[in-house]
Tab-separated table of C-alpha atoms in Angstrom:
chain	number	residue	atom	x	y	z
A	26	UNK	CA	111.530	134.188	100.564
A	27	UNK	CA	109.162	136.769	99.204
A	28	UNK	CA	109.041	140.014	97.274
A	29	UNK	CA	108.360	142.281	100.220
A	30	UNK	CA	111.338	140.900	102.104
A	31	UNK	CA	113.851	141.762	99.429
A	32	UNK	CA	112.266	145.187	98.887
A	33	UNK	CA	112.546	146.027	102.564
A	34	UNK	CA	116.138	145.016	103.116
A	35	UNK	CA	117.796	145.666	99.725
A	36	UNK	CA	121.378	146.948	99.798
A	37	UNK	CA	121.575	147.878	103.475
A	38	UNK	CA	124.904	147.598	105.295
A	39	UNK	CA	123.925	146.182	108.635
A	40	UNK	CA	127.298	145.958	110.362
A	41	UNK	CA	126.294	142.798	112.211
A	42	UNK	CA	128.201	141.915	115.343
A	43	UNK	CA	127.325	138.209	115.502
A	44	UNK	CA	127.418	136.886	111.949
A	45	UNK	CA	129.223	138.552	109.094
A	46	UNK	CA	127.179	137.027	106.318
A	47	UNK	CA	128.380	136.515	102.811
A	48	UNK	CA	125.601	137.099	100.305
A	49	UNK	CA	125.195	134.278	97.832
A	50	UNK	CA	123.537	136.314	95.124
A	51	UNK	CA	120.304	134.336	95.295
A	52	UNK	CA	117.022	136.121	94.665
A	53	UNK	CA	114.513	136.587	97.484
A	54	UNK	CA	111.577	136.707	95.100
A	55	UNK	CA	108.123	135.650	96.160
A	56	UNK	CA	107.964	133.329	93.212
A	57	UNK	CA	110.675	131.079	94.630
A	58	UNK	CA	109.324	127.678	95.589
A	59	UNK	CA	111.243	125.000	97.419
A	60	UNK	CA	111.225	122.663	94.440
A	61	UNK	CA	112.602	125.304	92.098
A	62	UNK	CA	115.331	126.266	94.532
A	63	UNK	CA	116.368	122.649	94.805
A	64	UNK	CA	116.692	122.472	91.035
A	65	UNK	CA	118.963	125.505	91.089
A	66	UNK	CA	120.987	124.438	94.107
A	67	UNK	CA	121.516	120.792	93.270
A	68	UNK	CA	122.655	119.075	90.136
A	69	UNK	CA	120.773	115.905	89.656
A	70	UNK	CA	119.471	113.313	87.321
A	71	UNK	CA	116.248	111.391	87.264
A	72	UNK	CA	116.976	107.841	88.297
A	73	UNK	CA	114.753	105.123	89.604
A	74	UNK	CA	115.839	103.959	93.039
A	75	UNK	CA	115.142	100.377	94.033
A	76	UNK	CA	112.427	100.325	91.412
A	77	UNK	CA	110.276	102.882	93.225
A	78	UNK	CA	110.693	105.652	90.675
A	79	UNK	CA	111.759	108.182	93.301
A	80	UNK	CA	113.716	111.161	92.029
A	81	UNK	CA	117.133	111.008	93.619
A	82	UNK	CA	119.132	114.209	93.627
A	83	UNK	CA	122.889	113.982	93.494
A	84	UNK	CA	124.325	116.790	95.584
A	85	UNK	CA	127.409	118.453	94.216
A	86	UNK	CA	128.836	120.653	96.946
A	87	UNK	CA	130.743	122.835	94.490
A	88	UNK	CA	127.506	123.765	92.720
A	89	UNK	CA	125.468	123.734	95.912
A	90	UNK	CA	127.726	126.325	97.472
A	91	UNK	CA	126.618	128.922	94.951
A	92	UNK	CA	123.130	129.045	96.425
A	93	UNK	CA	123.997	128.649	100.065
A	94	UNK	CA	124.656	131.340	102.634
A	95	UNK	CA	127.629	130.824	104.923
A	96	UNK	CA	129.132	132.678	107.846
A	97	UNK	CA	132.478	134.279	107.113
A	98	UNK	CA	133.538	133.602	110.702
A	99	UNK	CA	134.821	130.368	112.211
A	100	UNK	CA	132.484	127.634	113.478
A	101	UNK	CA	133.027	128.928	117.018
A	102	UNK	CA	130.679	131.787	116.130
A	103	UNK	CA	127.594	129.632	116.570
A	104	UNK	CA	128.937	126.502	118.201
A	105	UNK	CA	130.628	128.504	120.997
A	106	UNK	CA	133.404	125.941	121.279
A	107	UNK	CA	135.397	126.585	124.449
A	108	UNK	CA	133.274	129.622	125.330
A	109	UNK	CA	130.478	128.026	127.361
A	110	UNK	CA	130.363	129.487	130.903
A	111	UNK	CA	129.909	127.282	133.972
A	112	UNK	CA	126.551	125.504	133.992
A	113	UNK	CA	123.831	127.370	135.858
A	114	UNK	CA	120.853	125.231	134.834
A	115	UNK	CA	119.388	122.382	136.843
A	116	UNK	CA	116.369	120.791	135.217
A	117	UNK	CA	116.305	117.935	137.729
A	118	UNK	CA	115.634	120.149	140.717
A	119	UNK	CA	112.588	118.472	142.287
A	120	UNK	CA	111.539	121.332	144.552
A	121	UNK	CA	110.599	123.665	141.730
A	122	UNK	CA	107.230	123.530	140.026
A	123	UNK	CA	106.890	123.615	136.219
A	124	UNK	CA	107.085	127.072	134.689
A	125	UNK	CA	104.141	128.340	132.659
A	126	UNK	CA	104.050	131.152	130.136
A	127	UNK	CA	101.120	132.663	132.017
A	128	UNK	CA	103.298	133.053	135.105
A	129	UNK	CA	106.236	134.405	133.096
A	130	UNK	CA	104.050	136.965	131.323
A	131	UNK	CA	102.238	138.073	134.474
A	132	UNK	CA	104.618	140.987	135.079
A	133	UNK	CA	103.837	142.380	131.598
A	134	UNK	CA	100.207	141.218	131.396
A	135	UNK	CA	98.832	144.752	130.963
A	136	UNK	CA	101.353	145.475	128.204
A	137	UNK	CA	100.294	142.330	126.340
A	138	UNK	CA	96.613	143.137	126.781
A	139	UNK	CA	97.144	146.532	125.168
A	140	UNK	CA	99.115	144.889	122.358
A	141	UNK	CA	96.309	142.415	121.647
A	142	UNK	CA	93.824	145.259	121.384
A	143	UNK	CA	96.040	147.119	118.931
A	144	UNK	CA	97.069	144.261	116.660
A	145	UNK	CA	93.836	143.950	114.706
A	146	UNK	CA	93.302	147.673	114.293
A	147	UNK	CA	96.919	148.330	113.293
A	148	UNK	CA	96.440	146.347	110.078
A	149	UNK	CA	93.848	148.840	108.938
A	150	UNK	CA	90.398	148.375	107.449
A	151	UNK	CA	91.080	149.483	103.873
A	152	UNK	CA	90.584	145.992	102.472
A	153	UNK	CA	87.928	143.688	104.001
A	154	UNK	CA	89.690	140.529	102.786
A	155	UNK	CA	93.013	141.525	104.333
A	156	UNK	CA	91.227	142.549	107.512
A	157	UNK	CA	89.490	139.179	107.626
A	158	UNK	CA	92.815	137.419	107.129
A	159	UNK	CA	94.319	139.460	109.955
A	160	UNK	CA	91.390	138.563	112.196
A	161	UNK	CA	92.011	134.911	111.381
A	162	UNK	CA	95.709	134.871	112.206
A	163	UNK	CA	95.672	137.275	115.166
A	164	UNK	CA	92.529	135.700	116.581
A	165	UNK	CA	94.045	132.196	116.458
A	166	UNK	CA	95.806	132.726	119.755
A	167	UNK	CA	99.534	132.244	119.797
A	168	UNK	CA	101.973	132.702	122.632
A	169	UNK	CA	102.894	136.351	121.901
A	170	UNK	CA	106.369	135.239	122.902
A	171	UNK	CA	108.291	137.847	120.926
A	172	UNK	CA	106.375	140.947	122.033
A	173	UNK	CA	106.484	139.618	125.604
A	174	UNK	CA	110.268	139.502	125.342
A	175	UNK	CA	110.234	143.088	124.047
A	176	UNK	CA	108.253	144.190	127.097
A	177	UNK	CA	110.359	142.196	129.568
A	178	UNK	CA	113.667	143.519	128.243
A	179	UNK	CA	112.201	147.022	127.919
A	180	UNK	CA	111.187	147.089	131.573
A	181	UNK	CA	114.355	145.371	132.795
A	182	UNK	CA	116.588	147.881	131.003
A	183	UNK	CA	114.360	150.914	131.654
A	184	UNK	CA	115.069	150.514	135.358
A	185	UNK	CA	118.772	151.039	134.666
A	186	UNK	CA	118.233	154.502	133.179
A	187	UNK	CA	115.452	155.625	135.501
A	188	UNK	CA	112.525	155.239	133.083
A	189	UNK	CA	109.351	154.744	135.108
A	190	UNK	CA	107.164	153.832	132.130
A	191	UNK	CA	107.662	152.360	128.694
A	192	UNK	CA	107.877	154.730	125.765
A	193	UNK	CA	105.610	154.727	122.725
A	194	UNK	CA	108.542	153.356	120.752
A	195	UNK	CA	108.835	150.347	123.054
A	196	UNK	CA	105.175	149.515	122.469
A	197	UNK	CA	105.331	150.128	118.749
A	198	UNK	CA	108.364	147.861	118.498
A	199	UNK	CA	106.423	145.016	120.140
A	200	UNK	CA	103.594	145.464	117.619
A	201	UNK	CA	106.002	145.552	114.671
A	202	UNK	CA	107.752	142.391	115.854
A	203	UNK	CA	104.491	140.477	116.165
A	204	UNK	CA	103.321	141.670	112.743
A	205	UNK	CA	106.569	140.522	111.130
A	206	UNK	CA	106.309	137.168	112.890
A	207	UNK	CA	102.696	136.780	111.772
A	208	UNK	CA	103.534	137.669	108.171
A	209	UNK	CA	106.291	135.066	108.179
A	210	UNK	CA	103.858	132.423	109.476
A	211	UNK	CA	101.383	133.170	106.691
A	212	UNK	CA	104.116	132.810	104.076
A	213	UNK	CA	105.562	129.700	105.736
A	214	UNK	CA	102.165	128.020	105.637
A	215	UNK	CA	101.982	128.723	101.904
A	216	UNK	CA	105.466	127.310	101.284
A	217	UNK	CA	104.824	124.268	103.492
A	218	UNK	CA	101.294	123.789	102.124
A	219	UNK	CA	100.053	123.596	105.722
A	220	UNK	CA	96.307	123.467	106.235
A	221	UNK	CA	96.246	124.023	110.011
A	222	UNK	CA	97.908	126.534	112.319
A	223	UNK	CA	97.238	126.579	116.082
A	224	UNK	CA	94.276	124.300	115.600
A	225	UNK	CA	92.618	126.511	112.982
A	226	UNK	CA	92.621	126.578	109.213
A	227	UNK	CA	95.423	128.636	107.729
A	228	UNK	CA	94.860	131.822	105.770
A	229	UNK	CA	95.763	130.204	102.448
A	230	UNK	CA	93.431	127.295	103.163
A	231	UNK	CA	90.525	129.693	103.781
A	232	UNK	CA	91.216	132.389	101.211
A	233	UNK	CA	93.591	130.792	98.723
A	234	UNK	CA	97.305	131.127	98.094
A	235	UNK	CA	97.078	134.456	96.277
A	236	UNK	CA	95.316	136.219	99.153
A	237	UNK	CA	97.634	134.613	101.708
A	238	UNK	CA	100.776	135.808	99.921
A	239	UNK	CA	99.317	139.304	99.526
A	240	UNK	CA	98.218	139.367	103.175
A	241	UNK	CA	101.729	138.449	104.275
A	242	UNK	CA	103.241	141.046	101.938
A	243	UNK	CA	100.820	143.660	103.253
A	244	UNK	CA	101.823	142.966	106.857
A	245	UNK	CA	105.509	143.153	105.980
A	246	UNK	CA	104.864	146.478	104.242
A	247	UNK	CA	102.749	147.828	107.093
A	248	UNK	CA	105.332	146.820	109.681
A	249	UNK	CA	108.080	148.414	107.565
A	250	UNK	CA	106.127	151.669	107.434
A	251	UNK	CA	105.696	151.737	111.211
A	252	UNK	CA	109.363	150.812	111.598
A	253	UNK	CA	110.463	153.763	109.460
A	254	UNK	CA	108.335	156.074	111.595
A	255	UNK	CA	110.279	155.078	114.698
A	256	UNK	CA	113.093	157.197	113.178
A	257	UNK	CA	115.892	155.181	114.749
A	258	UNK	CA	118.377	154.109	112.088
A	259	UNK	CA	120.003	151.433	114.252
A	260	UNK	CA	116.688	149.708	114.918
A	261	UNK	CA	115.550	150.117	111.307
A	262	UNK	CA	118.709	148.342	110.111
A	263	UNK	CA	118.350	145.694	112.800
A	264	UNK	CA	114.751	144.766	111.943
A	265	UNK	CA	115.242	145.107	108.189
A	266	UNK	CA	118.019	142.537	108.411
A	267	UNK	CA	115.572	140.138	110.073
A	268	UNK	CA	113.217	140.326	107.092
A	269	UNK	CA	116.142	139.545	104.814
A	270	UNK	CA	117.139	136.667	107.121
A	271	UNK	CA	113.724	135.049	106.705
A	272	UNK	CA	114.318	134.826	102.969
A	273	UNK	CA	117.866	133.545	103.438
A	274	UNK	CA	116.627	130.891	105.839
A	275	UNK	CA	114.022	129.610	103.412
A	276	UNK	CA	116.540	129.530	100.564
A	277	UNK	CA	119.109	127.764	102.720
A	278	UNK	CA	116.583	125.183	103.870
A	279	UNK	CA	115.241	124.543	100.370
A	280	UNK	CA	118.760	124.142	98.966
A	281	UNK	CA	119.776	121.495	101.508
A	282	UNK	CA	116.807	119.103	101.520
A	283	UNK	CA	117.849	115.449	101.878
A	284	UNK	CA	121.493	116.572	102.063
A	285	UNK	CA	123.181	114.217	104.540
A	286	UNK	CA	126.401	116.247	104.330
A	287	UNK	CA	124.708	119.151	106.119
A	288	UNK	CA	126.962	120.274	108.951
A	289	UNK	CA	125.859	121.362	112.399
A	290	UNK	CA	126.960	124.970	111.914
A	291	UNK	CA	124.956	125.218	108.696
A	292	UNK	CA	121.910	123.983	110.607
A	293	UNK	CA	122.509	126.580	113.326
A	294	UNK	CA	122.895	129.377	110.781
A	295	UNK	CA	119.614	128.328	109.150
A	296	UNK	CA	117.968	128.211	112.596
A	297	UNK	CA	119.326	131.668	113.311
A	298	UNK	CA	117.827	133.013	110.105
A	299	UNK	CA	114.423	131.419	110.596
A	300	UNK	CA	113.939	131.828	114.356
A	301	UNK	CA	116.695	133.418	116.424
A	302	UNK	CA	117.253	136.508	114.266
A	303	UNK	CA	113.841	138.007	115.049
A	304	UNK	CA	114.088	137.178	118.764
A	305	UNK	CA	117.572	138.715	118.976
A	306	UNK	CA	116.391	141.851	117.183
A	307	UNK	CA	113.406	142.061	119.536
A	308	UNK	CA	115.512	142.020	122.676
A	309	UNK	CA	118.230	144.330	121.357
A	310	UNK	CA	115.726	146.799	119.925
A	311	UNK	CA	113.981	147.011	123.300
A	312	UNK	CA	117.281	147.796	125.015
A	313	UNK	CA	118.146	150.455	122.431
A	314	UNK	CA	114.862	152.282	123.038
A	315	UNK	CA	115.575	152.228	126.776
A	316	UNK	CA	118.756	154.193	126.065
A	317	UNK	CA	121.244	151.817	127.702
A	318	UNK	CA	124.853	151.648	126.513
A	319	UNK	CA	125.915	149.576	123.550
A	320	UNK	CA	127.589	146.799	125.538
A	321	UNK	CA	124.363	146.048	127.387
A	322	UNK	CA	122.217	146.143	124.260
A	323	UNK	CA	124.686	143.690	122.691
A	324	UNK	CA	124.223	141.335	125.648
A	325	UNK	CA	120.460	141.537	125.110
A	326	UNK	CA	121.021	140.648	121.459
A	327	UNK	CA	123.104	137.641	122.507
A	328	UNK	CA	120.422	136.612	124.984
A	329	UNK	CA	117.783	136.657	122.242
A	330	UNK	CA	120.054	134.829	119.802
A	331	UNK	CA	120.920	132.031	122.243
A	332	UNK	CA	117.335	131.726	123.450
A	333	UNK	CA	116.072	131.601	119.854
A	334	UNK	CA	118.549	128.888	118.883
A	335	UNK	CA	117.634	126.871	121.959
A	336	UNK	CA	113.928	127.216	121.129
A	337	UNK	CA	114.466	125.984	117.575
A	338	UNK	CA	116.543	123.010	118.711
A	339	UNK	CA	113.860	122.035	121.241
A	340	UNK	CA	111.162	122.355	118.552
A	341	UNK	CA	113.211	120.028	116.365
A	342	UNK	CA	113.537	117.541	119.229
A	343	UNK	CA	109.799	117.597	119.904
A	344	UNK	CA	109.197	116.760	116.254
A	345	UNK	CA	110.509	113.289	117.152
A	346	UNK	CA	109.303	112.890	120.719
A	347	UNK	CA	105.716	114.195	120.614
A	348	UNK	CA	102.635	112.792	118.955
A	349	UNK	CA	100.849	114.326	115.986
A	350	UNK	CA	98.064	115.441	118.351
A	351	UNK	CA	100.553	117.262	120.592
A	352	UNK	CA	102.376	118.850	117.666
A	353	UNK	CA	99.276	119.807	115.683
A	354	UNK	CA	100.965	118.321	112.601
A	355	UNK	CA	102.357	114.919	111.582
A	356	UNK	CA	105.266	113.763	113.730
A	357	UNK	CA	108.724	113.956	112.123
A	358	UNK	CA	107.257	116.101	109.358
A	359	UNK	CA	110.556	117.950	108.864
A	360	UNK	CA	112.418	114.714	108.252
A	361	UNK	CA	109.699	113.510	105.875
A	362	UNK	CA	110.202	116.663	103.797
A	363	UNK	CA	113.979	116.253	103.811
A	364	UNK	CA	114.668	119.066	106.273
A	365	UNK	CA	117.464	117.654	108.441
A	366	UNK	CA	117.566	119.021	111.986
A	367	UNK	CA	119.919	118.603	114.965
A	368	UNK	CA	118.699	115.135	116.098
A	369	UNK	CA	119.158	113.807	112.547
A	370	UNK	CA	122.567	115.439	112.045
A	371	UNK	CA	123.826	113.862	115.276
A	372	UNK	CA	122.242	110.499	114.420
A	373	UNK	CA	123.960	110.463	111.018
A	374	UNK	CA	127.317	110.425	112.820
A	375	UNK	CA	126.454	107.009	114.282
A	376	UNK	CA	124.106	105.398	111.758
A	377	UNK	CA	125.365	104.932	108.160
A	378	UNK	CA	122.106	103.194	107.277
A	379	UNK	CA	120.207	106.394	108.100
A	380	UNK	CA	122.082	108.205	105.326
A	381	UNK	CA	121.021	105.576	102.814
A	382	UNK	CA	117.366	105.849	103.829
A	383	UNK	CA	117.319	109.649	103.728
A	384	UNK	CA	119.096	109.873	100.374
A	385	UNK	CA	116.477	107.491	98.935
A	386	UNK	CA	113.871	110.119	99.953
A	387	UNK	CA	111.868	107.456	101.832
A	388	UNK	CA	110.688	105.792	98.651
A	389	UNK	CA	110.195	102.388	100.259
A	390	UNK	CA	107.192	101.612	102.441
A	391	UNK	CA	108.108	101.928	106.107
A	392	UNK	CA	111.423	103.662	105.451
A	393	UNK	CA	110.382	106.878	107.217
A	394	UNK	CA	109.409	104.935	110.339
A	395	UNK	CA	112.741	103.119	110.213
A	396	UNK	CA	114.587	106.442	109.949
A	397	UNK	CA	112.696	107.833	112.946
A	398	UNK	CA	113.616	104.740	114.964
A	399	UNK	CA	117.298	105.119	114.052
A	400	UNK	CA	117.275	108.779	115.149
A	401	UNK	CA	115.780	107.767	118.501
A	402	UNK	CA	118.107	104.811	119.156
A	403	UNK	CA	121.353	106.425	117.986
A	404	UNK	CA	121.538	109.054	120.713
A	405	UNK	CA	120.763	111.885	118.293
A	406	UNK	CA	117.968	113.251	120.458
A	407	UNK	CA	120.110	113.217	123.606
A	408	UNK	CA	122.942	115.087	121.860
A	409	UNK	CA	120.465	117.645	120.540
A	410	UNK	CA	119.178	118.110	124.081
A	411	UNK	CA	122.693	118.858	125.267
A	412	UNK	CA	123.086	121.440	122.499
A	413	UNK	CA	119.805	123.102	123.504
A	414	UNK	CA	121.026	123.244	127.112
A	415	UNK	CA	124.329	124.806	126.059
A	416	UNK	CA	122.533	127.592	124.201
A	417	UNK	CA	120.161	128.071	127.134
A	418	UNK	CA	123.081	128.292	129.534
A	419	UNK	CA	124.636	131.017	127.389
A	420	UNK	CA	121.321	132.925	127.382
A	421	UNK	CA	121.210	132.860	131.199
A	422	UNK	CA	124.800	134.085	131.283
A	423	UNK	CA	123.869	137.021	129.002
A	424	UNK	CA	121.398	138.246	131.632
A	425	UNK	CA	124.035	138.757	134.324
A	426	UNK	CA	124.451	142.383	133.224
A	427	UNK	CA	120.892	143.184	134.395
A	428	UNK	CA	119.990	144.037	137.986
A	429	UNK	CA	117.860	141.514	139.830
A	430	UNK	CA	114.192	142.297	139.230
A	431	UNK	CA	110.920	140.472	138.474
A	432	UNK	CA	111.620	141.170	134.790
A	433	UNK	CA	115.061	139.548	134.827
A	434	UNK	CA	113.590	136.573	136.693
A	435	UNK	CA	110.925	136.269	133.985
A	436	UNK	CA	113.614	136.346	131.278
A	437	UNK	CA	115.482	133.563	133.083
A	438	UNK	CA	112.260	131.599	133.491
A	439	UNK	CA	111.674	131.874	129.742
A	440	UNK	CA	114.914	129.961	129.198
A	441	UNK	CA	113.902	127.285	131.692
A	442	UNK	CA	110.367	127.031	130.271
A	443	UNK	CA	111.827	126.214	126.890
A	444	UNK	CA	114.011	123.406	128.251
A	445	UNK	CA	111.187	121.972	130.323
A	446	UNK	CA	109.307	121.283	127.115
A	447	UNK	CA	111.389	118.130	126.566
A	448	UNK	CA	111.782	117.035	130.196
């Protein structure tokens, strides 16, 4: 995605347990833009389509494969075919009240308060513009979901080894994770040309693209420096891989726009890169700093991975089911940009006409609305919901290795909170 990403993660052997990824040789340079990646990844010709003058790209999978990133394992790696444990989720239980993040985070409220106080100062005051940009993004609210998960897993696993209080490394990890997440948001807003984030103007809208890119790079660099000072090679490799994954996710997404041959596993790999990778690293890193054995830290990684995938799938569902006011952006904006998500992939299995509309890049008036209607009426949303539930069920199963505690309950509630977003 950007220069700092490739600098941070260059030539590291990460020994990943979940996805053995085959590098495609694509650059992670900051200068890469979605349109330029599409030109590299797709062979195409300029043709008028139905007289609308839209540029239709002809996808050649042999050429496209050169700039895609695939898993070297079988589809079961992410689809979990035949590996789903007995269902433990019941969203229709009437006796339970809706779960709120405030209630989930209550058991780590003091930890999060300390984190909020540190976030602005950790950026440093060397450059007033960068400091102002940090104030803008950190002061815009946000759920603090990832650092909260660090604290919850830290406290849940610390109990196993007799730690009565979190270590400095636990707390620093939470700050690093939130800085990396924030940097990725700044860069994503530049790539997506988004003007609003969490109800406020984005950094690039206020300060310009150049400052926004530099602010994101600075935060990646600052987080990398703090990461190195943790002096734990396993965690350094783990988090460095996440920064590389962000770039891979952007490249993969840009190279598959309007591609109706996109398969479900490719979508899940992209979702892993863009969302689940950081969450999985957060939860595993917390367990490592608690000093638990490797099998338990792996279960925490799997919990974060499955939770992250479920979160992304639900986000993609809400893009079709919520209004622009609820989303804070235009509804179905991913589809409009050619980014095909789970509801669309499932809908394409039932609606041949949807393929035709998408491949025309919505050049005709009303074609986007027609595509949205087809996604909703084809059962694509319902199948995506089932996929989100499967990943959530796996995440709950990953927590069985932890003793019962308020922290484990909060981790379980996080899974349920996510699913309740589309109930």
